[in-house]
XYZ file of C-alpha atoms in Angstrom:
503
model
C -69.232 52.111 55.931
C -72.885 53.134 56.158
C -73.277 54.826 52.741
C -75.832 53.465 50.262
C -75.331 51.776 46.863
C -77.257 51.598 43.607
C -77.435 47.812 43.264
C -78.353 48.063 39.589
C -74.832 49.365 39.061
C -73.540 46.501 41.156
C -75.232 43.917 38.920
C -73.895 45.618 35.809
C -70.421 45.598 37.357
C -70.731 41.855 37.894
C -71.697 41.460 34.228
C -68.641 43.488 33.157
C -66.382 41.273 35.276
C -67.914 38.075 33.874
C -67.603 39.228 30.256
C -63.973 40.192 30.806
C -63.223 36.820 32.391
C -64.954 34.924 29.573
C -63.020 36.768 26.862
C -59.773 36.232 28.789
C -60.492 32.498 29.042
C -61.239 32.406 25.292
C -57.842 33.976 24.644
C -56.140 31.391 26.856
C -57.949 28.645 24.931
C -56.522 29.910 21.638
C -52.963 29.461 22.871
C -53.243 25.693 22.273
C -53.667 26.247 18.527
C -51.198 29.087 18.092
C -47.453 29.439 17.848
C -47.783 32.841 19.557
C -48.826 31.331 22.874
C -47.571 34.203 25.028
C -49.375 36.789 22.898
C -52.756 35.224 23.617
C -52.025 34.994 27.343
C -50.986 38.664 27.372
C -54.135 39.724 25.515
C -56.254 37.711 27.943
C -54.429 39.263 30.906
C -55.008 42.790 29.585
C -58.711 42.099 29.077
C -59.151 40.540 32.526
C -57.066 43.238 34.248
C -58.979 46.080 32.597
C -62.204 44.227 33.429
C -61.283 44.070 37.143
C -60.397 47.773 37.082
C -63.604 48.693 35.218
C -65.717 46.628 37.618
C -64.307 48.621 40.529
C -64.901 52.059 39.058
C -68.250 51.274 37.479
C -69.579 49.995 40.803
C -68.375 53.224 42.441
C -70.761 55.118 40.142
C -73.516 53.637 42.300
C -71.860 54.642 45.596
C -73.732 57.553 47.197
C -70.931 58.830 49.426
C -72.276 62.338 50.068
C -69.156 64.062 48.674
C -67.458 64.488 45.320
C -64.668 62.034 44.584
C -61.401 62.858 42.833
C -58.820 60.211 41.955
C -55.076 60.603 41.557
C -54.495 59.395 37.977
C -50.938 58.263 38.760
C -52.155 55.836 41.416
C -55.062 54.804 39.175
C -52.599 53.837 36.443
C -50.677 51.796 38.991
C -53.897 50.059 40.080
C -54.529 48.950 36.483
C -51.021 47.494 36.340
C -51.662 45.561 39.561
C -54.802 43.967 38.104
C -53.109 43.152 34.783
C -49.998 41.754 36.503
C -52.037 39.532 38.823
C -54.058 38.273 35.838
C -50.925 37.638 33.772
C -49.215 35.634 36.513
C -52.355 33.573 37.120
C -53.050 32.818 33.445
C -49.411 31.917 32.813
C -49.434 29.437 35.681
C -52.700 27.860 34.637
C -51.466 27.573 31.028
C -48.455 25.414 31.866
C -48.227 21.817 30.575
C -49.661 20.504 33.871
C -52.622 22.882 34.383
C -54.482 20.300 36.449
C -51.973 20.634 39.314
C -53.701 21.832 42.486
C -50.545 23.645 43.528
C -50.531 25.570 40.244
C -54.181 26.484 40.674
C -53.681 27.531 44.287
C -50.714 29.776 43.476
C -52.527 31.195 40.441
C -55.547 31.943 42.646
C -53.334 33.823 45.114
C -51.859 35.917 42.296
C -55.284 36.686 40.847
C -56.793 37.487 44.253
C -53.790 39.705 44.976
C -54.438 41.584 41.741
C -58.133 42.000 42.593
C -57.691 43.227 46.173
C -54.503 45.173 45.403
C -56.253 47.014 42.597
C -59.187 47.824 44.921
C -56.950 49.146 47.689
C -54.917 51.266 45.247
C -58.109 52.628 43.715
C -59.440 53.732 47.105
C -56.074 55.190 48.207
C -56.131 57.292 45.018
C -59.050 59.272 46.541
C -56.683 61.079 48.959
C -59.191 61.222 51.849
C -58.966 63.983 54.410
C -58.990 62.952 57.181
C -57.602 59.528 56.264
C -59.937 56.552 56.123
C -59.487 53.580 58.439
C -59.647 49.952 57.367
C -61.054 46.868 59.087
C -58.434 44.115 58.865
C -60.965 41.257 59.326
C -63.120 42.550 56.469
C -60.081 43.030 54.223
C -58.990 39.480 55.027
C -62.473 38.242 54.195
C -62.346 40.119 50.858
C -59.030 38.488 49.968
C -60.261 35.010 50.973
C -63.398 35.391 48.835
C -61.228 36.379 45.869
C -58.919 33.392 46.440
C -61.701 30.810 46.793
C -63.751 31.909 43.786
C -60.612 32.389 41.682
C -59.592 28.820 42.531
C -63.020 27.509 41.527
C -62.961 29.479 38.282
C -59.444 28.369 37.336
C -60.339 24.758 38.173
C -63.099 24.910 35.570
C -60.700 26.482 33.090
C -58.103 23.712 33.514
C -60.401 20.696 33.956
C -59.587 17.619 31.838
C -62.967 17.673 30.095
C -62.303 21.252 29.084
C -62.194 20.528 25.356
C -65.336 18.442 25.436
C -67.420 21.147 27.117
C -65.408 24.213 26.234
C -68.129 26.850 26.112
C -69.918 25.578 29.204
C -66.687 25.389 31.207
C -65.575 28.854 30.194
C -68.994 30.373 30.743
C -69.375 28.881 34.210
C -65.774 29.706 35.121
C -66.154 33.302 33.919
C -69.384 33.756 35.876
C -67.751 32.339 39.004
C -64.809 34.719 38.668
C -67.094 37.673 37.892
C -69.109 37.038 41.049
C -65.876 36.631 43.016
C -64.515 39.983 41.789
C -67.740 41.769 42.758
C -68.060 40.074 46.157
C -64.426 40.854 46.947
C -64.989 44.485 45.930
C -68.080 45.043 48.060
C -66.578 43.202 51.030
C -63.528 45.472 50.813
C -65.840 48.499 50.581
C -67.452 47.349 53.818
C -63.955 47.246 55.381
C -63.482 50.970 54.720
C -64.405 53.106 57.739
C -64.955 56.784 56.861
C -65.038 59.412 59.641
C -67.643 62.177 59.588
C -66.819 65.190 57.435
C -64.444 63.230 55.230
C -63.764 64.563 51.756
C -61.654 63.777 48.691
C -58.852 66.252 47.968
C -58.670 67.573 44.407
C -55.227 68.111 42.817
C -53.916 68.898 39.339
C -53.469 65.195 38.516
C -56.944 64.174 39.663
C -59.893 62.910 37.665
C -63.499 62.653 38.819
C -65.066 59.317 39.741
C -67.896 59.364 37.140
C -65.413 60.024 34.335
C -63.213 57.121 35.446
C -66.221 54.839 35.746
C -67.377 55.609 32.227
C -63.858 55.278 30.824
C -63.493 51.908 32.530
C -66.798 50.621 31.153
C -65.956 51.726 27.623
C -62.463 50.242 27.845
C -63.588 46.814 28.928
C -66.161 46.531 26.167
C -63.678 47.754 23.553
C -61.091 45.213 24.764
C -63.646 42.417 24.936
C -65.161 43.183 21.535
C -61.772 43.493 19.870
C -60.471 40.255 21.330
C -63.658 38.388 20.427
C -63.312 39.588 16.834
C -59.694 38.429 16.821
C -60.766 35.067 18.228
C -63.501 34.793 15.603
C -61.084 35.489 12.768
C -58.678 32.909 14.163
C -61.492 30.351 14.470
C -62.551 31.157 10.904
C -58.992 30.555 9.746
C -58.925 27.163 11.456
C -62.261 26.316 9.818
C -60.841 27.334 6.448
C -57.771 25.161 7.011
C -60.014 22.256 8.030
C -62.060 22.723 4.854
C -58.920 22.787 2.712
C -57.668 19.641 4.448
C -61.008 17.927 3.791
C -60.867 18.832 0.098
C -57.301 17.516 -0.110
C -58.385 14.318 1.651
C -61.216 13.887 -0.853
C -58.788 14.361 -3.734
C -56.423 11.850 -2.137
C -59.302 9.377 -1.747
C -60.159 9.746 -5.411
C -56.545 9.115 -6.347
C -56.385 6.113 -4.009
C -59.448 4.608 -5.643
C -57.942 5.246 -9.045
C -54.787 3.395 -8.001
C -56.854 0.537 -6.570
C -58.773 0.305 -9.838
C -55.470 0.404 -11.695
C -54.250 -2.560 -9.686
C -57.271 -4.648 -10.609
C -57.062 -3.612 -14.246
C -53.321 -4.280 -14.396
C -53.868 -7.897 -13.389
C -56.531 -8.273 -16.041
C -54.404 -6.582 -18.709
C -51.386 -8.754 -17.886
C -53.457 -11.860 -18.496
C -55.102 -10.352 -21.578
C -51.794 -9.408 -23.218
C -49.964 -12.580 -22.216
C -52.266 -14.847 -24.241
C -51.816 -13.112 -27.622
C -48.076 -12.723 -26.963
C -47.745 -16.468 -26.450
C -49.754 -17.016 -29.599
C -47.460 -14.704 -31.586
C -44.370 -16.499 -30.252
C -45.801 -19.908 -31.190
C -46.856 -18.726 -34.652
C -43.417 -17.267 -35.340
C -41.832 -20.563 -34.237
C -44.052 -22.480 -36.648
C -43.258 -20.071 -39.473
C -39.517 -20.633 -39.042
C -39.655 -24.283 -40.143
C -42.682 -24.057 -42.474
C -41.806 -24.594 -46.173
C -45.314 -24.106 -47.545
C -45.763 -20.429 -48.457
C -49.542 -20.556 -48.015
C -49.167 -21.865 -44.461
C -46.544 -19.228 -43.713
C -48.941 -16.493 -44.866
C -51.716 -17.979 -42.724
C -49.432 -18.016 -39.662
C -48.373 -14.432 -40.419
C -52.001 -13.302 -40.674
C -52.861 -14.920 -37.351
C -49.826 -13.280 -35.714
C -50.852 -9.902 -37.151
C -54.345 -10.393 -35.715
C -52.918 -11.107 -32.262
C -50.639 -8.049 -32.453
C -53.646 -5.895 -33.394
C -55.434 -7.268 -30.361
C -52.520 -6.203 -28.128
C -52.542 -2.762 -29.762
C -56.261 -2.384 -29.058
C -55.788 -3.296 -25.386
C -52.907 -0.825 -25.080
C -54.920 1.954 -26.729
C -57.878 1.492 -24.396
C -55.573 1.341 -21.389
C -53.940 4.639 -22.342
C -57.378 6.189 -22.751
C -58.315 5.077 -19.275
C -55.309 6.773 -17.675
C -55.301 9.903 -19.818
C -56.197 12.959 -17.695
C -58.184 15.899 -19.063
C -57.591 19.344 -17.594
C -60.974 20.641 -18.783
C -64.349 19.174 -19.821
C -64.788 18.277 -23.492
C -67.496 16.823 -25.724
C -67.198 13.041 -25.507
C -68.863 10.018 -27.076
C -69.855 7.914 -24.046
C -70.061 4.816 -26.253
C -66.285 4.918 -26.622
C -65.834 5.269 -22.848
C -68.052 2.278 -22.152
C -66.321 0.144 -24.785
C -62.990 0.962 -23.138
C -64.289 -0.285 -19.791
C -65.480 -3.512 -21.436
C -62.108 -4.153 -23.073
C -60.284 -3.691 -19.775
C -62.337 -6.423 -18.094
C -62.902 -8.651 -21.133
C -60.410 -11.310 -20.066
C -61.926 -11.599 -16.586
C -65.429 -11.789 -18.053
C -64.346 -14.498 -20.495
C -62.908 -16.585 -17.664
C -66.112 -16.211 -15.646
C -68.237 -16.918 -18.758
C -70.042 -13.583 -18.544
C -71.956 -12.633 -21.684
C -72.126 -8.924 -22.566
C -75.311 -7.509 -24.114
C -75.089 -4.031 -25.655
C -78.098 -1.823 -26.412
C -77.068 1.501 -27.977
C -79.730 3.857 -29.313
C -78.804 5.438 -32.650
C -77.704 9.081 -32.880
C -76.702 9.387 -29.245
C -75.720 12.934 -28.206
C -72.264 13.886 -27.022
C -71.732 14.705 -23.343
C -69.685 17.574 -21.936
C -67.484 15.893 -19.332
C -64.003 14.971 -18.194
C -63.577 11.735 -20.122
C -61.060 10.209 -17.725
C -63.366 10.629 -14.739
C -66.473 9.221 -16.466
C -64.368 6.347 -17.835
C -63.258 5.639 -14.257
C -66.897 5.536 -13.092
C -67.923 3.167 -15.882
C -64.894 0.931 -15.300
C -65.782 0.764 -11.613
C -69.397 -0.239 -12.356
C -68.369 -2.830 -14.954
C -65.727 -4.205 -12.583
C -68.243 -4.479 -9.729
C -70.752 -6.201 -11.998
C -68.068 -8.682 -13.079
C -67.188 -9.413 -9.438
C -70.889 -10.002 -8.689
C -71.038 -12.872 -11.240
C -68.064 -15.170 -10.461
C -69.871 -18.198 -11.913
C -71.182 -16.502 -15.030
C -74.142 -14.386 -16.014
C -75.234 -11.543 -18.255
C -73.932 -7.980 -18.233
C -76.479 -5.648 -19.871
C -75.231 -2.243 -20.983
C -77.712 0.340 -22.251
C -77.202 3.840 -23.687
C -80.241 5.944 -24.541
C -81.377 9.554 -24.643
C -83.977 10.771 -22.140
C -85.102 14.349 -22.838
C -82.011 16.486 -22.180
C -79.936 13.734 -20.547
C -78.029 10.657 -21.619
C -78.940 7.547 -19.605
C -76.295 4.900 -18.973
C -77.405 1.580 -17.490
C -75.075 -1.132 -16.159
C -76.985 -4.221 -14.980
C -75.869 -7.674 -13.865
C -77.600 -10.938 -13.013
C -75.630 -11.488 -9.813
C -76.987 -12.276 -6.346
C -78.288 -8.742 -5.708
C -77.712 -6.397 -2.781
C -79.331 -6.701 0.651
C -81.510 -3.939 2.107
C -78.926 -3.083 4.761
C -76.155 -2.801 2.177
C -78.317 -0.604 -0.072
C -78.612 1.959 2.683
C -74.826 2.313 2.939
C -73.680 1.506 -0.580
C -72.501 5.064 -1.337
C -70.822 5.665 2.026
C -67.053 6.262 1.867
C -64.966 3.255 3.012
C -67.984 0.926 3.100
C -67.170 -2.302 1.257
C -68.565 -5.814 0.954
C -65.283 -7.207 -0.439
C -63.329 -7.360 2.809
C -59.605 -6.636 2.534
C -59.841 -6.735 -1.271
C -61.972 -3.584 -1.404
C -61.222 0.037 -0.538
C -64.822 1.135 -0.031
C -64.155 4.231 -2.137
C -65.275 3.203 -5.625
C -68.990 3.984 -5.489
C -68.551 6.924 -3.143
C -66.094 8.615 -5.494
C -68.171 7.628 -8.518
C -71.154 9.403 -6.987
C -69.017 12.485 -6.342
C -67.807 12.503 -9.955
C -71.333 12.182 -11.345
C -72.557 14.929 -9.023
C -69.717 17.161 -10.125
C -70.864 16.734 -13.710
C -74.404 17.755 -12.769
C -75.766 14.230 -13.098
C -77.520 11.603 -11.015
C -76.775 8.005 -10.113
C -79.436 5.520 -9.026
C -79.253 2.011 -7.653
C -81.869 -0.686 -8.130
C -81.317 -4.183 -6.811
C -83.294 -7.274 -5.935
C -82.446 -10.543 -4.207
C -85.647 -12.323 -5.302
C -84.828 -15.582 -7.131
C -87.087 -14.696 -10.091
C -85.690 -11.166 -10.515
C -82.244 -11.253 -8.994
C -79.589 -8.719 -9.941
C -78.361 -5.155 -9.621
C -78.667 -2.156 -11.913
C -76.867 1.191 -11.727
C -78.382 3.953 -13.813
C -76.508 7.195 -14.543
C -78.040 10.305 -16.098
C -75.676 12.940 -17.500
C -76.705 16.278 -19.051
C -76.004 16.332 -22.782
C -76.261 20.091 -23.368
C -72.805 21.648 -23.883
C -73.913 24.967 -22.432
C -74.774 23.435 -19.058
C -72.132 24.526 -16.464
C -70.132 21.952 -14.584
C -70.344 22.368 -10.766
C -67.141 22.542 -8.777
C -66.024 19.683 -6.532
C -67.051 21.487 -3.310
C -70.460 22.320 -4.805
C -70.935 18.707 -5.708
C -70.209 17.649 -2.143
C -72.770 20.076 -0.756
C -75.398 19.110 -3.355
C -74.758 15.394 -3.109
C -77.831 14.649 -1.038
C -79.919 16.346 -3.712
C -78.491 14.535 -6.722
C -77.651 11.118 -5.338
C -80.762 8.950 -5.199
C -81.079 5.331 -4.186
C -84.189 3.660 -5.530
C -84.621 0.604 -3.343
C -86.489 -2.484 -4.421
C -87.721 -5.017 -1.896
C -85.349 -7.924 -1.603
């Protein structure tokens, strides 16, 4: 065929084919995350088939044949079906559980190439030439072979094992390869068409002009591609939403796990703390049974009453620790800190740890969830106790600083190394081996951030100034809003500060 082409149209046709292929590959990729696997393959097949059809008719807009062209719409409809069917068979094969099979790819390439060349032949037959056009078999064979080879290369990229790791690159390169293959196959087949002089296209009642078909095809492919991309975007957004919800649930589960771990440590301490006064009560009651002197009996009874009161105090503080609040309330932080001390008092007594309290008078109330702040303070007191196994001083300070309440928990332990300081608030980072969960300080920081506060760490390993101090600042204005958990997570880098001292 010696007629001329507008190669600008040819390049645009190649772009249309590549876009269609890319969107089709995106649809195939979504099948892995969807229960409606066949729906995505069908949508991809429709997009690719319409793209092949549109590429053909858009490129014909640049064909200067020297005569008006009219297409039989019945055959044109059949040509679309050929392209869609070839695409559907190919994408179904390549989407099987063993997509890496060369046999699968080869057969899929034959189906896709058959759809490409079959659609082209049907589209040209729809012109109803008079006299009839002749075709060069070698050139038609070459067109089919080009379609097969480039389809195979494209589908190989689509089904490669590193597909997930380089998804966009693989799909983009595969779509471009297929787009070029569709265009090369089209123009090679055009070269195979031999038109005699004086040829014309016969117009009938069911015909449609070439320019109209070309424009319809271009519009269709972009509508299909745009619609499917929007659908893919919404599906990706849904998966992102589900991932976010799963992350929030995991964070809540981590907080609960840390609470249970703390409960385990406290339970051991409470068991020891309650056992001692219970034994004392039993012994005192035994002595009272045989004591004749009324004064001694009253003394034993008073001592037993004192031990029972001690058990009652431990029980009360324990219940406070586990009581959950559904909403923030005005709380006296002094009471929360005293509860934490009581829970670890037995362990501190055994380790000979002396507690120093410094409370400023007239401390303001804090709007908070008491159970959560109590958990934070218990965690800090527990960590400080663990840091001084051979004794030391635990300094607890409460004071007002402008519009915040400052809580300081300091120990005279061995201090924290520079490397550990950098990671101290990371989830699952622990220095206690199997005995630690690595969640305590991470969750404590999240809780403080959620309450609009800050937590700072200062530590030194110098012999003359050894020890660690955690300082918490909480807003003490009731009108200050409490951020949500997700907001706290996003703002954590802004509110969580680590003031590092040289070790």
